[in-house]
Short mmCIF file of C-alpha atoms in Angstrom, two decimals:
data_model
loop_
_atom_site.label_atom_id
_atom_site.label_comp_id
_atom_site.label_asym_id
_atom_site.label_seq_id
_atom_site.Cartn_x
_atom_site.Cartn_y
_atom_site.Cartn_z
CA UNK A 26 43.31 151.11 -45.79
CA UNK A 27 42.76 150.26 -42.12
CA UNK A 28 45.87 149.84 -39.91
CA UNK A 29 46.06 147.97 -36.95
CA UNK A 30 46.30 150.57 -34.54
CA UNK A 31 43.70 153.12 -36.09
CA UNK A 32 42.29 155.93 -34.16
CA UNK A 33 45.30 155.37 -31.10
CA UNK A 34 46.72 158.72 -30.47
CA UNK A 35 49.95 158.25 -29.03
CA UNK A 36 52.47 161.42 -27.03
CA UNK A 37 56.01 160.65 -27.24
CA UNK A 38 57.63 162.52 -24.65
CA UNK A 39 60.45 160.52 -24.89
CA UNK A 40 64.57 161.36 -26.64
CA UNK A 41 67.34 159.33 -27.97
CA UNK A 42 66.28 155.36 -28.88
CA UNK A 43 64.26 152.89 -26.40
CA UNK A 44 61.32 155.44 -26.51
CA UNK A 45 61.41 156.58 -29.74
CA UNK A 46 61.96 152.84 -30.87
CA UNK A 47 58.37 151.57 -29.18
CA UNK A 48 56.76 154.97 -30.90
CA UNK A 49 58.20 154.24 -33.97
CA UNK A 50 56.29 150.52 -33.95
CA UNK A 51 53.06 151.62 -32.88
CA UNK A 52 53.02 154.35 -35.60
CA UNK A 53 54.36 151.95 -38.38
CA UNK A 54 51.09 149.59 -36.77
CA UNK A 55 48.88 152.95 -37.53
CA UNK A 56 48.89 154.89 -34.64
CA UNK A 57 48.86 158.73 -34.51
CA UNK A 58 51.95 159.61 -32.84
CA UNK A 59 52.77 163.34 -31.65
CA UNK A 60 56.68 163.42 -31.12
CA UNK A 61 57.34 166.28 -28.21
CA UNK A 62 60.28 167.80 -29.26
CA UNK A 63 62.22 170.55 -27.43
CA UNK A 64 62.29 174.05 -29.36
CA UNK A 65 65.34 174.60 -31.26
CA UNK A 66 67.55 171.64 -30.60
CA UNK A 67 64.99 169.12 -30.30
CA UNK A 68 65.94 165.04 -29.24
CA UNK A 69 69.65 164.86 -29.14
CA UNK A 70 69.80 162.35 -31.88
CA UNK A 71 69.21 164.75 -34.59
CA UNK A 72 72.67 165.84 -33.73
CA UNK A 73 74.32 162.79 -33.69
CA UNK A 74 76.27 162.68 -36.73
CA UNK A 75 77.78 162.38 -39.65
CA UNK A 76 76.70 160.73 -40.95
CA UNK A 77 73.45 163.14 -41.97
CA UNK A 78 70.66 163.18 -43.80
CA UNK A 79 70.04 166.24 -43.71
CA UNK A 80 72.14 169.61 -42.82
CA UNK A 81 71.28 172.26 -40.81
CA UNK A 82 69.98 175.47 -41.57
CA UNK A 83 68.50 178.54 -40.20
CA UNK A 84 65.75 177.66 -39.10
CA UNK A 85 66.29 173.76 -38.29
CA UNK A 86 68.82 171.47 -36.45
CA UNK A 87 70.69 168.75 -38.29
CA UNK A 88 68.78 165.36 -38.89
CA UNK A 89 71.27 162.78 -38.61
CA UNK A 90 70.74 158.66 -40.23
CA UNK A 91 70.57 158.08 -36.28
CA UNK A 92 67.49 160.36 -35.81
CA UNK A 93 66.30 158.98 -38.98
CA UNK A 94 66.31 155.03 -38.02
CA UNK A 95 63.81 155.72 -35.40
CA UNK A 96 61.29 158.70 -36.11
CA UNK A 97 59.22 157.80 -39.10
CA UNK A 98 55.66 158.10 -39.66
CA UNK A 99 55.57 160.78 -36.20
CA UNK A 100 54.18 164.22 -36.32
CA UNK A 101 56.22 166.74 -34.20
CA UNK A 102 55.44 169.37 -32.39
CA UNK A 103 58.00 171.63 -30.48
CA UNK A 104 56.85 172.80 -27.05
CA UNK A 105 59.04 174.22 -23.85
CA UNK A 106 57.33 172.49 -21.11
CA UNK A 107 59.21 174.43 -18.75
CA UNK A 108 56.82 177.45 -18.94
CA UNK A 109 52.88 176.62 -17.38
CA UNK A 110 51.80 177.60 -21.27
CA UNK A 111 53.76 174.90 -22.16
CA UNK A 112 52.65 172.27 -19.71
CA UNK A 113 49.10 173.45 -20.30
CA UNK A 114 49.39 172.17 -24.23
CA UNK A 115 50.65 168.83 -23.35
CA UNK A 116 47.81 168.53 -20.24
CA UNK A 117 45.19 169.38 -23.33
CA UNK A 118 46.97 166.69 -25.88
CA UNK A 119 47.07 164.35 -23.10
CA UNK A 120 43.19 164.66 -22.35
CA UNK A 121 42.82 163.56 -26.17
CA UNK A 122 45.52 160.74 -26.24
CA UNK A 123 45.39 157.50 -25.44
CA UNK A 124 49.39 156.05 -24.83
CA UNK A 125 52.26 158.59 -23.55
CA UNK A 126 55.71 157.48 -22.90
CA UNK A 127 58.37 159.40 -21.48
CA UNK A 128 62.16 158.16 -20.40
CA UNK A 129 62.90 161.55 -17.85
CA UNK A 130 64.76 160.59 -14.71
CA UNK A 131 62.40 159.01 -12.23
CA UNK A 132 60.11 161.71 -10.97
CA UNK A 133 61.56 164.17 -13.34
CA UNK A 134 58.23 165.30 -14.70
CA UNK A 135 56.16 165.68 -11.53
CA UNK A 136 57.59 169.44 -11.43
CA UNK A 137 55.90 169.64 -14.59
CA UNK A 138 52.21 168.06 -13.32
CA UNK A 139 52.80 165.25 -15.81
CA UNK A 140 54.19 162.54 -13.99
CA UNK A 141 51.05 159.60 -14.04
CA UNK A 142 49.40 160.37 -10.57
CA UNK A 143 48.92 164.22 -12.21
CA UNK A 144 47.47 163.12 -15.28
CA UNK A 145 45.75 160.19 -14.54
CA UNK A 146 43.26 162.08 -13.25
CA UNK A 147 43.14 163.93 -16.55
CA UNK A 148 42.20 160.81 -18.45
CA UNK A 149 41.86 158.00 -16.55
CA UNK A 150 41.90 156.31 -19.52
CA UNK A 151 45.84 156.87 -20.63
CA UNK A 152 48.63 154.18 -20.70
CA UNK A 153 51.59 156.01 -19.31
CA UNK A 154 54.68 154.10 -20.14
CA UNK A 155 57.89 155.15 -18.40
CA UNK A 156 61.44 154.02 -19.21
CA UNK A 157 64.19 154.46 -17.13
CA UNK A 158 67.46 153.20 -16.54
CA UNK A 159 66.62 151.15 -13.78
CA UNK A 160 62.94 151.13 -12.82
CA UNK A 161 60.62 153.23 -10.58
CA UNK A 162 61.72 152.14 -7.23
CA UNK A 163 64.81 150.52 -5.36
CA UNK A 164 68.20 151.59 -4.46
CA UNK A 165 69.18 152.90 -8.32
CA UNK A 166 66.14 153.78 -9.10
CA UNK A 167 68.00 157.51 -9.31
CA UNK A 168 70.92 156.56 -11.44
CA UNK A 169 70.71 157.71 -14.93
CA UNK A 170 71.23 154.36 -17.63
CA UNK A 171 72.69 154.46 -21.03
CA UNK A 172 72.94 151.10 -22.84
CA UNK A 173 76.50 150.46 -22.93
CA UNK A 174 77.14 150.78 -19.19
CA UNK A 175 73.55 148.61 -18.74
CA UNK A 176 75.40 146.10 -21.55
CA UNK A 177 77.93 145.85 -19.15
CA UNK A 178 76.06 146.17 -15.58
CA UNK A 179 73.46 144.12 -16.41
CA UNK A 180 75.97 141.08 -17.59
CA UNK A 181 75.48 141.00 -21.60
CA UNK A 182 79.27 142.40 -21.68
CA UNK A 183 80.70 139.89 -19.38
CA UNK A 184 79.66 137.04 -22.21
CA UNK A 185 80.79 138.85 -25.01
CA UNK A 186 83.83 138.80 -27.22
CA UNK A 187 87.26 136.36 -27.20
CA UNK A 188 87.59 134.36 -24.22
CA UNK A 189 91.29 135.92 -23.50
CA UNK A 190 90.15 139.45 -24.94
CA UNK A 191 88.32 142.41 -23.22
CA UNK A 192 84.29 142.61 -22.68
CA UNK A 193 82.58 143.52 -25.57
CA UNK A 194 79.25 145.61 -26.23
CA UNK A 195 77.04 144.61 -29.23
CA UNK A 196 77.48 146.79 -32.26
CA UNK A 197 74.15 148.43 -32.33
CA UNK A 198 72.33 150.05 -28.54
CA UNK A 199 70.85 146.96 -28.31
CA UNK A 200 69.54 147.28 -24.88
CA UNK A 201 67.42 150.17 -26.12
CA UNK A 202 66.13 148.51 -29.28
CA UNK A 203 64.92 145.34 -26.71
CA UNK A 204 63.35 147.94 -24.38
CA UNK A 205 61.74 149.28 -27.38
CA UNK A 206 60.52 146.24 -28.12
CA UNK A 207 59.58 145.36 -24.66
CA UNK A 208 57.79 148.52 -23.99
CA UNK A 209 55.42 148.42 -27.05
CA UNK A 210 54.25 144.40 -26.52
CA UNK A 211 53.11 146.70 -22.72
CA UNK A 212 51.07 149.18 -24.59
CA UNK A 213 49.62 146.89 -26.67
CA UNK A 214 49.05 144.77 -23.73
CA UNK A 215 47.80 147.55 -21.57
CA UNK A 216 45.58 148.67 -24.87
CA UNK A 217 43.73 145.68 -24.23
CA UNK A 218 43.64 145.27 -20.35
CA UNK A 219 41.73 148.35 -20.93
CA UNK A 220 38.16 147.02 -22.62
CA UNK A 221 37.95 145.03 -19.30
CA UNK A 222 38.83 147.34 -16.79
CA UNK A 223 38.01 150.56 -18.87
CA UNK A 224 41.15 152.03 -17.09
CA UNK A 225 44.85 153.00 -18.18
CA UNK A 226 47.79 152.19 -16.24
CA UNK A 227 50.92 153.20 -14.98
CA UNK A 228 54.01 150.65 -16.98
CA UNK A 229 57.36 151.00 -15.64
CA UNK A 230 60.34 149.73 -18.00
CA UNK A 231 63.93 149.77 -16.85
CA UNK A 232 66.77 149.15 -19.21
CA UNK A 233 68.58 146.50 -16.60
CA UNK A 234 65.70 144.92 -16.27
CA UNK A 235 65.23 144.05 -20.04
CA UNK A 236 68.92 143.31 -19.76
CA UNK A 237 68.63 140.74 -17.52
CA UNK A 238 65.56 139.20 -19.01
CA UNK A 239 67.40 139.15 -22.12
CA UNK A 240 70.01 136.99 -21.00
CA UNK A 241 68.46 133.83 -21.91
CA UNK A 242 69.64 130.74 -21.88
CA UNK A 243 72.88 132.11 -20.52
CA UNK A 244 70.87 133.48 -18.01
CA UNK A 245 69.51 130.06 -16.90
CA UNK A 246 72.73 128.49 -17.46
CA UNK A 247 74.12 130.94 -14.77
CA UNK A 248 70.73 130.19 -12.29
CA UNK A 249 71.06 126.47 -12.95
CA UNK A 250 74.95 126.19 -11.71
CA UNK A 251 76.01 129.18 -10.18
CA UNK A 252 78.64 129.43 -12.37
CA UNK A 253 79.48 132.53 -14.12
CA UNK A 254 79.35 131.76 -18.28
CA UNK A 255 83.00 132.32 -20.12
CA UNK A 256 83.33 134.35 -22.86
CA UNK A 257 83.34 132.23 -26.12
CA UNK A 258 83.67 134.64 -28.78
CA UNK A 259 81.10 133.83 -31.82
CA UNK A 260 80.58 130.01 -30.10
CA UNK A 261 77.80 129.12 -28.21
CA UNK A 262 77.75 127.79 -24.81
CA UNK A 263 75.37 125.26 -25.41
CA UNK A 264 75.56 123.57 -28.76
CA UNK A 265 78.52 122.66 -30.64
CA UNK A 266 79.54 123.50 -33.30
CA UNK A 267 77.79 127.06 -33.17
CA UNK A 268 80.48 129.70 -34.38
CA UNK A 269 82.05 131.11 -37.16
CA UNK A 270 84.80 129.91 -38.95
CA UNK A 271 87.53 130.67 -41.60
CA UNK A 272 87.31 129.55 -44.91
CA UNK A 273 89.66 130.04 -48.25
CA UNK A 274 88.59 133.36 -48.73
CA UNK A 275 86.53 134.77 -45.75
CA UNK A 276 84.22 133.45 -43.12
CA UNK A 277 81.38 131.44 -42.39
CA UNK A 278 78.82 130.75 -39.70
CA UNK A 279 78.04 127.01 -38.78
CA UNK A 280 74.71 126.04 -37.00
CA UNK A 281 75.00 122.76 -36.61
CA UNK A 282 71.40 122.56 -34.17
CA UNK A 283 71.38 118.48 -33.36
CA UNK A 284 73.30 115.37 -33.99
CA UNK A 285 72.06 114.40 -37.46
CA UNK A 286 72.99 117.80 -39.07
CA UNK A 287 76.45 117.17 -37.50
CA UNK A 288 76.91 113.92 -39.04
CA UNK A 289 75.58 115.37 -42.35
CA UNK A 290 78.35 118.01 -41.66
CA UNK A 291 81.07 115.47 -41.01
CA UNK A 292 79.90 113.55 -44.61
CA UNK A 293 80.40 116.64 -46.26
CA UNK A 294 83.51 117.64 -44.60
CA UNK A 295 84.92 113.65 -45.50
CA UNK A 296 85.06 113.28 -42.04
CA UNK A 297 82.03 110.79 -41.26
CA UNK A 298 84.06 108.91 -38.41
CA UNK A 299 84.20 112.02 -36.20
CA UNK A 300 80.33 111.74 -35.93
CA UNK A 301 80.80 107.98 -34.44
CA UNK A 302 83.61 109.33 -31.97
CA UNK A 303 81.83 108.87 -28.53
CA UNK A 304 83.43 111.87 -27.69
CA UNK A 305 81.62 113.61 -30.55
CA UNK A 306 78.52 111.96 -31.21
CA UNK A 307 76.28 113.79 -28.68
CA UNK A 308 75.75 117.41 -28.60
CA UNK A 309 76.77 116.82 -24.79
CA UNK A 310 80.04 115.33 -25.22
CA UNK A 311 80.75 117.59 -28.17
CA UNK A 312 80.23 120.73 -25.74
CA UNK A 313 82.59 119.14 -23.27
CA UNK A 314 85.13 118.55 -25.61
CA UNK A 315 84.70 121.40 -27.68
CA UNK A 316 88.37 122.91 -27.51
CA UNK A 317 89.23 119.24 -29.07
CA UNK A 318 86.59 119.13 -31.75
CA UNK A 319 86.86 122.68 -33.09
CA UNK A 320 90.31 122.90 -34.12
CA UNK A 321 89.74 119.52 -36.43
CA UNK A 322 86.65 121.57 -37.78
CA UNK A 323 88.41 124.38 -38.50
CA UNK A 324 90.79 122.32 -40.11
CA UNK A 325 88.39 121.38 -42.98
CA UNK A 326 86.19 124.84 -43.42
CA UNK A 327 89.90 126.69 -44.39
CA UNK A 328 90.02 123.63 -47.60
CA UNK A 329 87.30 125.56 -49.25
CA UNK A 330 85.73 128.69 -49.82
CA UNK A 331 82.73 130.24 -48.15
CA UNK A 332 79.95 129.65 -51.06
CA UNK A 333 81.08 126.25 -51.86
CA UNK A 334 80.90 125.60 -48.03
CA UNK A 335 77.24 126.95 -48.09
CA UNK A 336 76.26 125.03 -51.69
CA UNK A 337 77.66 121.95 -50.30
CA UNK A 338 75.96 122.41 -46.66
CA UNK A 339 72.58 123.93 -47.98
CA UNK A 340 72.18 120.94 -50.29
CA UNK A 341 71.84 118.41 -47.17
CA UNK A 342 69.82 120.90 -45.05
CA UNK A 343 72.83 121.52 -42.40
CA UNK A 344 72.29 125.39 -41.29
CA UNK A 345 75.41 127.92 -42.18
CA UNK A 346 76.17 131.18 -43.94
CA UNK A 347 78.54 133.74 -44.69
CA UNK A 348 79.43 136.30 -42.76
CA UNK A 349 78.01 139.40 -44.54
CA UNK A 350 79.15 143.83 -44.22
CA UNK A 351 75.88 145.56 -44.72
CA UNK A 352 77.12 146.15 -48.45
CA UNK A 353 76.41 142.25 -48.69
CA UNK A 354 73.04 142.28 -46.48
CA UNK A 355 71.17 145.29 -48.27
CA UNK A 356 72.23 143.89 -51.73
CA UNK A 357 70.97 139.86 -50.59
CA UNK A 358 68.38 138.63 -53.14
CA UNK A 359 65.97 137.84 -49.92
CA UNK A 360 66.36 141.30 -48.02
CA UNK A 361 65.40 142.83 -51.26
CA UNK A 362 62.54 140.18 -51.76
CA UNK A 363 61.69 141.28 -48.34
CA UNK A 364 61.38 144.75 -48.99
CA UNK A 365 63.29 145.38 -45.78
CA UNK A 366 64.12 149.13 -47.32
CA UNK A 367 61.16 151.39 -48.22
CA UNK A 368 61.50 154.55 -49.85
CA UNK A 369 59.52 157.30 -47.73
CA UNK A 370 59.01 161.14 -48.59
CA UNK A 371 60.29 164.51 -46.03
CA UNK A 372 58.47 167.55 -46.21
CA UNK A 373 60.01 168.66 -48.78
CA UNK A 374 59.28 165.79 -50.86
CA UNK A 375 62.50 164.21 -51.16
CA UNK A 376 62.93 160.50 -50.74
CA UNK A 377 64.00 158.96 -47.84
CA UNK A 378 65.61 155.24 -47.85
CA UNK A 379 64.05 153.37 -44.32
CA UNK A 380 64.61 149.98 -42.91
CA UNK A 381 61.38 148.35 -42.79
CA UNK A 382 59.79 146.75 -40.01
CA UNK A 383 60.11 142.63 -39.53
CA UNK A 384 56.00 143.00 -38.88
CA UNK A 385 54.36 141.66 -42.04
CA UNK A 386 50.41 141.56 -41.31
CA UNK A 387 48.04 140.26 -43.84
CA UNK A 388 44.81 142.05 -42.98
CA UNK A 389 46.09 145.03 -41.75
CA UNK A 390 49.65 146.02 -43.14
CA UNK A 391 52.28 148.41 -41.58
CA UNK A 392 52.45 151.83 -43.36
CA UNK A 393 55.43 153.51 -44.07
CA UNK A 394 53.74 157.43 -45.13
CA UNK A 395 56.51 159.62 -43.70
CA UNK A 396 59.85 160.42 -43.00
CA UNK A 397 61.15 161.73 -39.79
CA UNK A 398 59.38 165.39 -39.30
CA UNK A 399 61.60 168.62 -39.16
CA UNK A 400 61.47 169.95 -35.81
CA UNK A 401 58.02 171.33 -35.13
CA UNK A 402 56.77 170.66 -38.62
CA UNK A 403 53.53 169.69 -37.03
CA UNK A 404 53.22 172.17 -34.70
CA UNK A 405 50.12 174.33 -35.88
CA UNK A 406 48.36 171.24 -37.40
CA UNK A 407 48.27 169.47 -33.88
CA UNK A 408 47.31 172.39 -31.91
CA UNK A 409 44.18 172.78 -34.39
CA UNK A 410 43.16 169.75 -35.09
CA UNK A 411 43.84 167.77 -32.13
CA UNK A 412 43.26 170.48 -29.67
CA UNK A 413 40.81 172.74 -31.93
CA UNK A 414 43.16 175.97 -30.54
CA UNK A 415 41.78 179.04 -32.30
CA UNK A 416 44.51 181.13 -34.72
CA UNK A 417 44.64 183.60 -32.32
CA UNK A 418 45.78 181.12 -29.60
CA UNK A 419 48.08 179.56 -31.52
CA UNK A 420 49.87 182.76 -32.86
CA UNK A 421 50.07 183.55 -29.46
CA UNK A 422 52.02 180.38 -28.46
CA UNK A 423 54.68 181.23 -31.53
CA UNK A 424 55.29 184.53 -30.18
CA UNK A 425 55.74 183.71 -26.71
CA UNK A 426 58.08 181.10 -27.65
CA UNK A 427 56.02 178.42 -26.05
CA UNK A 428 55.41 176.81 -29.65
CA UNK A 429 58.07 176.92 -32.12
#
């Protein structure tokens, strides 16, 4: 079967998520992706259990669910690209490869000869994709970024969690997933920039960027006042009612999106004067007078329980649902109809569960062949086939440590 992104060879020189996340997508799309691992240890997130998926042993570092969310369908190859041998291997890969992407600390790899000026003239031809915490150039260009402090510098904390509680992160590095996301809509982009030009380019990624261009509508609501936003817990700063809510026995999310789902609400609720209030009517005036309206809603969601709540709201096509633990999400008659998790095989032929990819293409379909390699699992089938290395070469990289 074709795949989308057939014949692409792709060198992740990147660790930990953002990187690893845009890899992950353009090898689930098809691509050939070479994961550069450091010898021994490898990327950090192998380690970053329990829980894992695998133990260690001798031979090979842990392989934690963390590494495991993120590494699928990759080939690695273990290489210590501090020693010229080292470099050397990755200068050949590079001269074969099409995309790399790296998240070292700006200028981190021009000791190495691989920052994009050196290897651009290698292949003129390569997408380079860097990610850093905050971009190529300008006054923290230097500063090393993890997602929660970019959550939280770059504003996403500040709107998050109860209005007289602390900030709040999300509960997933959702920075780095975005920048994941972010960074493989470049390649792709960059992909096909190059049938015009015939030329790669440099991309530059920074986590606080993303951040910020992820703010949104809160973003915008900021720009267009010069107000900062408060924190509204689940509600939403611009429709009402947008939240969750108690009910008999748990809790449920309301969506109420424009003014004739809230007066279906109201009908179900036994309310239906509320929705001729003039106070209440618009989704204007029921923003400004939300700390009036909500506690009447709430009021009426505790009378019942969640799935009655949902029956009785799905029936007249006002949006809601429950509020689900990932017990209740994996086990939801549409995830499964989904197929959001896909069983894939390790070396040693054991199965794998894997959350699937959203992507669903007709003609071309995502693959799901592999799970996430042991460290250096591809080693000598990269260095032959990609790089046609003779035996004797590549023996000689094992012994001298370069290749492990």
């Amino acid at each position: 079967m074709v795949s989308a992104l057939n014949n692409i060879k792709v060198i992740d020189l990147s660790r930990i998520l953002a990187g690893p996340w845009a890899s992950q997508m353009l090898a689930d799309m098809g691509a050939e992706v070479i994961k550069v691992e450091r010898p021994i240890k490898g990327d950090d997130t192998r380690f970053w259990g329990p829980p894992f998926v695998k133990a260690a042993t001798a031979n090979q570092p842990p392989q934690a669910a963390y590494f495991h969310c993120v590494n699928r369908n990759k080939q690695s190859i273990a290489i210590d690209i501090s020693k010229a041998q080292g470099q050397q291997v990755i200068k050949d890969l590079i001269m074969q490869a099409d995309v790399l992407i790296e998240n070292y600390k700006v200028g981190g790899l021009k000791q190495y000869g691989l920052d994009y000026e050196s290897v651009k003239k290698l292949n003129p031809q390569l997408v380079y994709c860097s990610i850093t915490g905050f971009g190529q150039h300008g006054p923290s260009a230097n500063k090393p970024g993890y997602d929660a402090m970019i959550q939280g510098e770059g504003g996403l904390m500040s709107i998050t969690g109860e209005p007289e509680g602390m900030p709040m992160k999300v509960g997933v590095a959702l920075v780095d997933v975005m920048t994941g996301l972010y960074c493989s809509n470049a390649i792709l982009a960059a992909l096909m920039a190059r049938h015009h030009t015939n030329e790669g380019q440099h991309i530059d990624i920074a986590l606080l960027d993303v951040q910020v261009a992820a703010l949104a509508n809160q973003g915008m609501n900021y720009l267009a006042t010069g107000e900062n936003p408060d924190r509204l817990g689940n509600g939403h700063p611009n429709i009402v009612p947008y939240q969750t809510f108690a009910t008999q026995n748990g809790s449920i999310i309301l969506a109420v999106g424009n003014d004739n789902q809230f007066r279906k609400f109201c009908q179900v609720a036994q309310c239906p004067e509320i929705a001729d209030e003039p106070e209440f009517a618009t989704n204007e005036q029921r923003v400004i007078n939300r700390n009036t309206l909500i506690p009447i809603i709430a009021g009426k969601l505790v009378l019942h329980t969640t799935q009655w709540w949902v029956e009785q709201l799905e029936h007249v096509d006002v949006p809601c649902g429950p509020v689900n633990t990932l017990d209740q999400v994996f086990n939801h008659p549409q995830v499964k109809h989904r197929k959001m998790v896909r069983q894939v095989s390790n070396k040693q032929g054991d199965l794998i569960d894997t959350v699937s990819s959203p992507i669903n293409l007709s003609a071309t379909p995502l693959q799901y062949h592999s799970a996430s390699p042991d460290l250096g699992q591809h080693s000598k089938q990269v260095l032959s086939q990609w790089l046609n290395y003779s035996d004797e070469k590549i023996t000689q990289l094992y012994l001298s440590s370069i290749v492990s």
